[in-house]
Tab-separated table of C-alpha atoms in Angstrom:
chain	number	residue	atom	x	y	z
A	275	UNK	CA	-7.621	-21.263	-16.391
A	276	UNK	CA	-10.623	-22.291	-15.116
A	277	UNK	CA	-13.924	-19.953	-15.424
A	278	UNK	CA	-13.645	-18.553	-12.168
A	279	UNK	CA	-10.437	-17.228	-12.353
A	280	UNK	CA	-11.061	-16.029	-15.897
A	281	UNK	CA	-14.038	-14.013	-14.297
A	282	UNK	CA	-11.690	-12.492	-11.446
A	283	UNK	CA	-9.076	-11.562	-14.040
A	284	UNK	CA	-11.617	-9.777	-16.141
A	285	UNK	CA	-13.317	-7.689	-13.267
A	286	UNK	CA	-9.622	-6.780	-12.295
A	287	UNK	CA	-8.724	-5.710	-15.600
A	288	UNK	CA	-11.904	-3.597	-15.765
A	289	UNK	CA	-11.175	-1.918	-12.728
A	290	UNK	CA	-7.553	-1.542	-13.578
A	291	UNK	CA	-8.392	0.260	-16.797
A	292	UNK	CA	-10.977	2.386	-14.823
A	293	UNK	CA	-8.075	3.735	-12.603
A	294	UNK	CA	-6.148	4.989	-15.529
A	295	UNK	CA	-8.967	5.882	-17.872
A	296	UNK	CA	-9.060	9.014	-16.040
A	297	UNK	CA	-6.633	11.361	-14.257
A	298	UNK	CA	-7.410	10.172	-10.918
A	299	UNK	CA	-4.813	7.390	-10.802
A	300	UNK	CA	-2.037	9.798	-12.120
A	301	UNK	CA	-3.017	12.481	-9.590
A	302	UNK	CA	-3.136	9.945	-6.696
A	303	UNK	CA	0.294	8.433	-7.389
A	304	UNK	CA	1.887	11.987	-7.557
A	305	UNK	CA	0.207	13.044	-4.328
A	306	UNK	CA	1.301	9.647	-2.714
A	307	UNK	CA	5.065	10.042	-4.082
A	308	UNK	CA	5.190	13.781	-2.912
A	309	UNK	CA	3.619	13.103	0.318
A	310	UNK	CA	6.134	10.395	1.135
A	311	UNK	CA	9.153	12.419	0.001
A	312	UNK	CA	8.067	15.192	2.261
A	313	UNK	CA	7.509	12.971	5.309
A	314	UNK	CA	10.691	11.081	4.766
A	315	UNK	CA	13.056	14.111	4.036
A	316	UNK	CA	11.295	16.907	5.876
A	317	UNK	CA	9.436	15.752	8.693
A	318	UNK	CA	11.801	12.487	9.558
A	319	UNK	CA	14.804	14.534	8.415
A	320	UNK	CA	16.411	11.911	6.544
A	321	UNK	CA	19.648	13.764	5.711
A	322	UNK	CA	20.003	15.239	9.207
A	323	UNK	CA	19.740	11.756	10.734
A	324	UNK	CA	22.970	10.852	9.271
A	325	UNK	CA	21.763	7.148	9.096
A	326	UNK	CA	21.497	5.304	5.764
A	327	UNK	CA	18.257	3.313	6.854
A	328	UNK	CA	14.541	3.975	5.966
A	329	UNK	CA	12.786	3.823	9.144
A	330	UNK	CA	11.908	7.564	8.553
A	331	UNK	CA	10.262	6.527	5.346
A	332	UNK	CA	8.307	3.350	6.444
A	333	UNK	CA	7.139	4.678	9.617
A	334	UNK	CA	4.724	7.284	7.966
A	335	UNK	CA	3.304	4.658	5.757
A	336	UNK	CA	0.210	3.836	8.231
A	337	UNK	CA	-0.580	7.156	8.276
A	338	UNK	CA	-0.533	7.849	4.685
A	339	UNK	CA	-2.573	4.825	3.642
A	340	UNK	CA	-5.137	5.537	6.341
A	341	UNK	CA	-5.924	8.657	4.244
A	342	UNK	CA	-5.303	7.861	0.871
A	343	UNK	CA	-6.273	4.267	0.508
A	344	UNK	CA	-9.938	4.900	1.306
A	345	UNK	CA	-9.715	7.320	-1.659
A	346	UNK	CA	-8.732	4.438	-3.990
A	347	UNK	CA	-11.494	2.096	-2.651
A	348	UNK	CA	-14.468	4.156	-1.772
A	349	UNK	CA	-15.625	4.027	-5.174
A	350	UNK	CA	-15.320	0.339	-6.028
A	351	UNK	CA	-18.649	-0.755	-4.760
A	352	UNK	CA	-20.328	2.706	-4.005
A	353	UNK	CA	-20.179	3.779	-7.584
A	354	UNK	CA	-21.727	0.387	-8.691
A	355	UNK	CA	-24.721	0.510	-6.521
A	356	UNK	CA	-25.155	4.496	-7.135
A	357	UNK	CA	-25.139	4.014	-10.982
A	358	UNK	CA	-27.063	0.768	-10.642
A	359	UNK	CA	-24.546	-1.319	-12.685
A	360	UNK	CA	-24.217	-3.725	-9.689
A	361	UNK	CA	-26.965	-5.721	-10.737
A	362	UNK	CA	-25.812	-5.849	-14.401
A	363	UNK	CA	-22.410	-6.953	-13.334
A	364	UNK	CA	-23.825	-9.893	-11.488
A	365	UNK	CA	-25.979	-11.015	-14.316
A	366	UNK	CA	-23.033	-11.864	-16.691
A	367	UNK	CA	-22.335	-15.145	-14.844
A	368	UNK	CA	-19.886	-13.251	-12.456
A	369	UNK	CA	-20.497	-14.226	-8.556
A	370	UNK	CA	-20.127	-11.579	-5.917
A	371	UNK	CA	-16.959	-13.248	-4.650
A	372	UNK	CA	-15.379	-13.228	-8.123
A	373	UNK	CA	-16.251	-9.821	-8.523
A	374	UNK	CA	-15.046	-8.750	-4.894
A	375	UNK	CA	-11.775	-10.617	-5.422
A	376	UNK	CA	-11.218	-8.904	-8.880
A	377	UNK	CA	-11.949	-5.407	-7.527
A	378	UNK	CA	-9.543	-6.129	-4.516
A	379	UNK	CA	-6.774	-7.515	-6.757
A	380	UNK	CA	-7.085	-4.332	-8.944
A	381	UNK	CA	-6.995	-1.848	-6.098
A	382	UNK	CA	-4.292	-3.759	-4.123
A	383	UNK	CA	-1.853	-3.723	-7.210
A	384	UNK	CA	-2.499	-0.244	-7.918
A	385	UNK	CA	-1.442	0.537	-4.473
A	386	UNK	CA	1.668	-1.746	-4.836
A	387	UNK	CA	2.489	0.176	-8.027
A	388	UNK	CA	2.561	3.216	-6.016
A	389	UNK	CA	4.675	1.718	-3.413
A	390	UNK	CA	7.248	0.660	-6.119
A	391	UNK	CA	7.491	3.938	-7.462
A	392	UNK	CA	9.196	5.080	-4.110
A	393	UNK	CA	12.314	3.142	-5.400
A	394	UNK	CA	14.329	6.593	-5.408
A	395	UNK	CA	14.164	6.536	-1.643
A	396	UNK	CA	15.939	3.320	-1.027
A	397	UNK	CA	18.312	4.141	-3.916
A	398	UNK	CA	19.197	7.523	-2.076
A	399	UNK	CA	20.162	5.712	1.116
A	400	UNK	CA	22.091	3.095	-0.752
A	401	UNK	CA	24.102	6.381	-2.418
A	402	UNK	CA	24.516	7.807	0.877
A	403	UNK	CA	25.828	4.819	2.810
A	404	UNK	CA	25.288	1.080	3.231
A	405	UNK	CA	21.657	-0.015	4.349
A	406	UNK	CA	20.649	-3.234	5.489
A	407	UNK	CA	18.956	-4.688	2.285
A	408	UNK	CA	17.145	-7.206	4.290
A	409	UNK	CA	15.399	-4.744	6.504
A	410	UNK	CA	14.669	-2.619	3.276
A	411	UNK	CA	12.944	-5.886	1.541
A	412	UNK	CA	11.152	-6.686	4.965
A	413	UNK	CA	9.636	-2.938	5.274
A	414	UNK	CA	8.436	-2.983	1.621
A	415	UNK	CA	6.741	-6.489	2.367
A	416	UNK	CA	5.331	-4.989	5.486
A	417	UNK	CA	4.126	-1.878	3.696
A	418	UNK	CA	2.614	-3.824	0.808
A	419	UNK	CA	0.622	-6.150	3.343
A	420	UNK	CA	-0.331	-3.064	5.206
A	421	UNK	CA	-1.644	-1.380	1.991
A	422	UNK	CA	-3.696	-4.593	1.337
A	423	UNK	CA	-5.263	-4.634	4.669
A	424	UNK	CA	-6.335	-1.003	4.047
A	425	UNK	CA	-7.712	-1.868	0.573
A	426	UNK	CA	-9.821	-4.635	2.106
A	427	UNK	CA	-11.273	-2.437	4.657
A	428	UNK	CA	-11.946	0.167	2.166
A	429	UNK	CA	-13.972	-2.317	-0.081
A	430	UNK	CA	-16.098	-3.166	2.903
A	431	UNK	CA	-17.217	0.339	3.859
A	432	UNK	CA	-17.703	0.817	0.002
A	433	UNK	CA	-19.967	-2.141	0.106
A	434	UNK	CA	-22.096	-0.549	2.836
A	435	UNK	CA	-23.080	2.494	1.270
A	436	UNK	CA	-23.921	4.448	-2.184
A	437	UNK	CA	-22.163	7.477	-0.930
A	438	UNK	CA	-18.435	7.488	-1.542
A	439	UNK	CA	-17.889	10.110	1.163
A	440	UNK	CA	-19.405	7.953	3.903
A	441	UNK	CA	-17.484	4.963	2.796
A	442	UNK	CA	-14.168	7.208	2.722
A	443	UNK	CA	-15.126	8.361	6.499
A	444	UNK	CA	-15.908	4.745	7.714
A	445	UNK	CA	-12.695	3.508	6.307
A	446	UNK	CA	-10.790	6.277	7.954
A	447	UNK	CA	-12.261	5.465	11.182
A	448	UNK	CA	-11.513	1.689	10.895
A	449	UNK	CA	-7.940	2.498	9.818
A	450	UNK	CA	-7.514	4.815	12.849
A	451	UNK	CA	-8.828	2.217	15.323
A	452	UNK	CA	-6.700	-0.155	13.710
A	453	UNK	CA	-3.517	2.269	14.149
A	454	UNK	CA	-4.357	3.649	17.597
A	455	UNK	CA	-5.125	0.211	19.028
A	456	UNK	CA	-1.177	-0.493	19.446
A	457	UNK	CA	-0.189	3.145	19.491
A	458	UNK	CA	2.184	3.554	22.503
A	459	UNK	CA	0.160	6.563	24.068
A	460	UNK	CA	-2.886	4.608	23.894
A	461	UNK	CA	-1.420	1.439	25.368
A	462	UNK	CA	0.249	3.338	28.125
A	463	UNK	CA	-3.146	4.820	28.993
A	464	UNK	CA	-4.874	1.567	29.194
A	465	UNK	CA	-2.085	0.098	31.185
A	466	UNK	CA	-3.010	2.498	34.072
A	467	UNK	CA	-6.108	0.726	34.724
A	468	UNK	CA	-6.343	-2.615	32.759
A	469	UNK	CA	-4.466	-5.988	33.227
A	470	UNK	CA	-1.428	-6.465	31.131
A	471	UNK	CA	-3.097	-9.445	29.140
A	472	UNK	CA	-5.968	-6.958	28.247
A	473	UNK	CA	-3.557	-4.368	26.984
A	474	UNK	CA	-1.535	-7.052	24.902
A	475	UNK	CA	-4.720	-8.387	23.524
A	476	UNK	CA	-6.035	-4.762	22.310
A	477	UNK	CA	-2.524	-4.026	20.876
A	478	UNK	CA	-2.371	-7.391	18.941
A	479	UNK	CA	-5.388	-6.130	16.815
A	480	UNK	CA	-3.222	-3.158	15.662
A	481	UNK	CA	-1.528	-2.756	12.438
A	482	UNK	CA	1.370	-0.943	14.287
A	483	UNK	CA	2.266	-3.894	16.431
A	484	UNK	CA	2.768	-6.100	13.346
A	485	UNK	CA	3.876	-3.715	10.952
A	486	UNK	CA	6.825	-2.280	13.306
A	487	UNK	CA	8.212	-5.827	13.621
A	488	UNK	CA	8.461	-6.107	9.817
A	489	UNK	CA	9.748	-2.564	9.624
A	490	UNK	CA	12.586	-3.660	11.781
A	491	UNK	CA	13.513	-6.440	9.352
A	492	UNK	CA	11.989	-9.369	11.129
A	493	UNK	CA	9.885	-11.426	9.118
A	494	UNK	CA	7.510	-13.271	11.462
A	495	UNK	CA	5.120	-15.725	10.368
A	496	UNK	CA	2.682	-14.449	12.852
A	497	UNK	CA	2.643	-11.082	11.310
A	498	UNK	CA	2.058	-12.421	8.040
A	499	UNK	CA	-0.830	-14.510	9.239
A	500	UNK	CA	-2.301	-11.383	10.956
A	501	UNK	CA	-2.301	-9.254	7.746
A	502	UNK	CA	-3.696	-12.248	5.600
A	503	UNK	CA	-6.361	-12.710	8.389
A	504	UNK	CA	-7.368	-9.018	8.307
A	505	UNK	CA	-7.648	-9.120	4.413
A	506	UNK	CA	-9.800	-12.231	4.530
A	507	UNK	CA	-12.088	-11.122	7.256
A	508	UNK	CA	-12.865	-7.871	5.552
A	509	UNK	CA	-13.415	-9.672	2.148
A	510	UNK	CA	-15.575	-12.103	3.922
A	511	UNK	CA	-17.653	-9.692	5.546
A	512	UNK	CA	-17.884	-7.814	2.251
A	513	UNK	CA	-19.127	-10.646	0.358
A	514	UNK	CA	-21.881	-11.181	3.188
A	515	UNK	CA	-22.965	-7.493	2.768
A	516	UNK	CA	-22.970	-7.907	-1.182
A	517	UNK	CA	-24.990	-11.114	-0.971
A	518	UNK	CA	-27.490	-9.403	1.299
A	519	UNK	CA	-28.114	-6.887	-1.072
A	520	UNK	CA	-28.196	-8.405	-4.490
A	521	UNK	CA	-29.557	-11.849	-3.158
A	522	UNK	CA	-27.085	-13.997	-4.664
């Protein structure tokens, strides 16, 4: 393992331990699982639908992540800047990019852990009927990529300010925009006055356009590239912000 990779893993381990050294991680996971269950079995009426699929489960993930992921990411840089430890972090031969990737890796893995703990939902669907396994796997892949994109956006807003509340609000606003850009009521409204190419262009920036394809069981390379591009862009802009603040 080269030196850069070891630094990234060291930062990731530090952040991972920070999550579980306090009750925050456990409270977050419990809240996430409770809300996922409530939306699936109550609002989406899983049992009443009479279908052994997880559409009612996956369709709420963009909205869950929009609120919950910023709560995970808001402290990653804001707390470092508030406490003054960001300069200390960068004086131990760790570059801003290595620290950034380590923090992103830890936060994304934490969200993937929370997502994997929803396994009772597909098990319930399998018990009640014969769901399409490929669609379930594709849905989980889409949800995991969606979580990564939200984490990257949350890390970006966390680097902008020392205030965790402001970071949270900014991340929610970015997430809301990336959802609503492809939401049918918004695209229908735009189509009344905007040309089709413009409506399609705005919708292409939306999480929903690409996430819904994966939710239907279609793994399209363009959707994978989209989510990877969002993460890379957000991490790149975060690195620019960090370099401007620490001078490295």
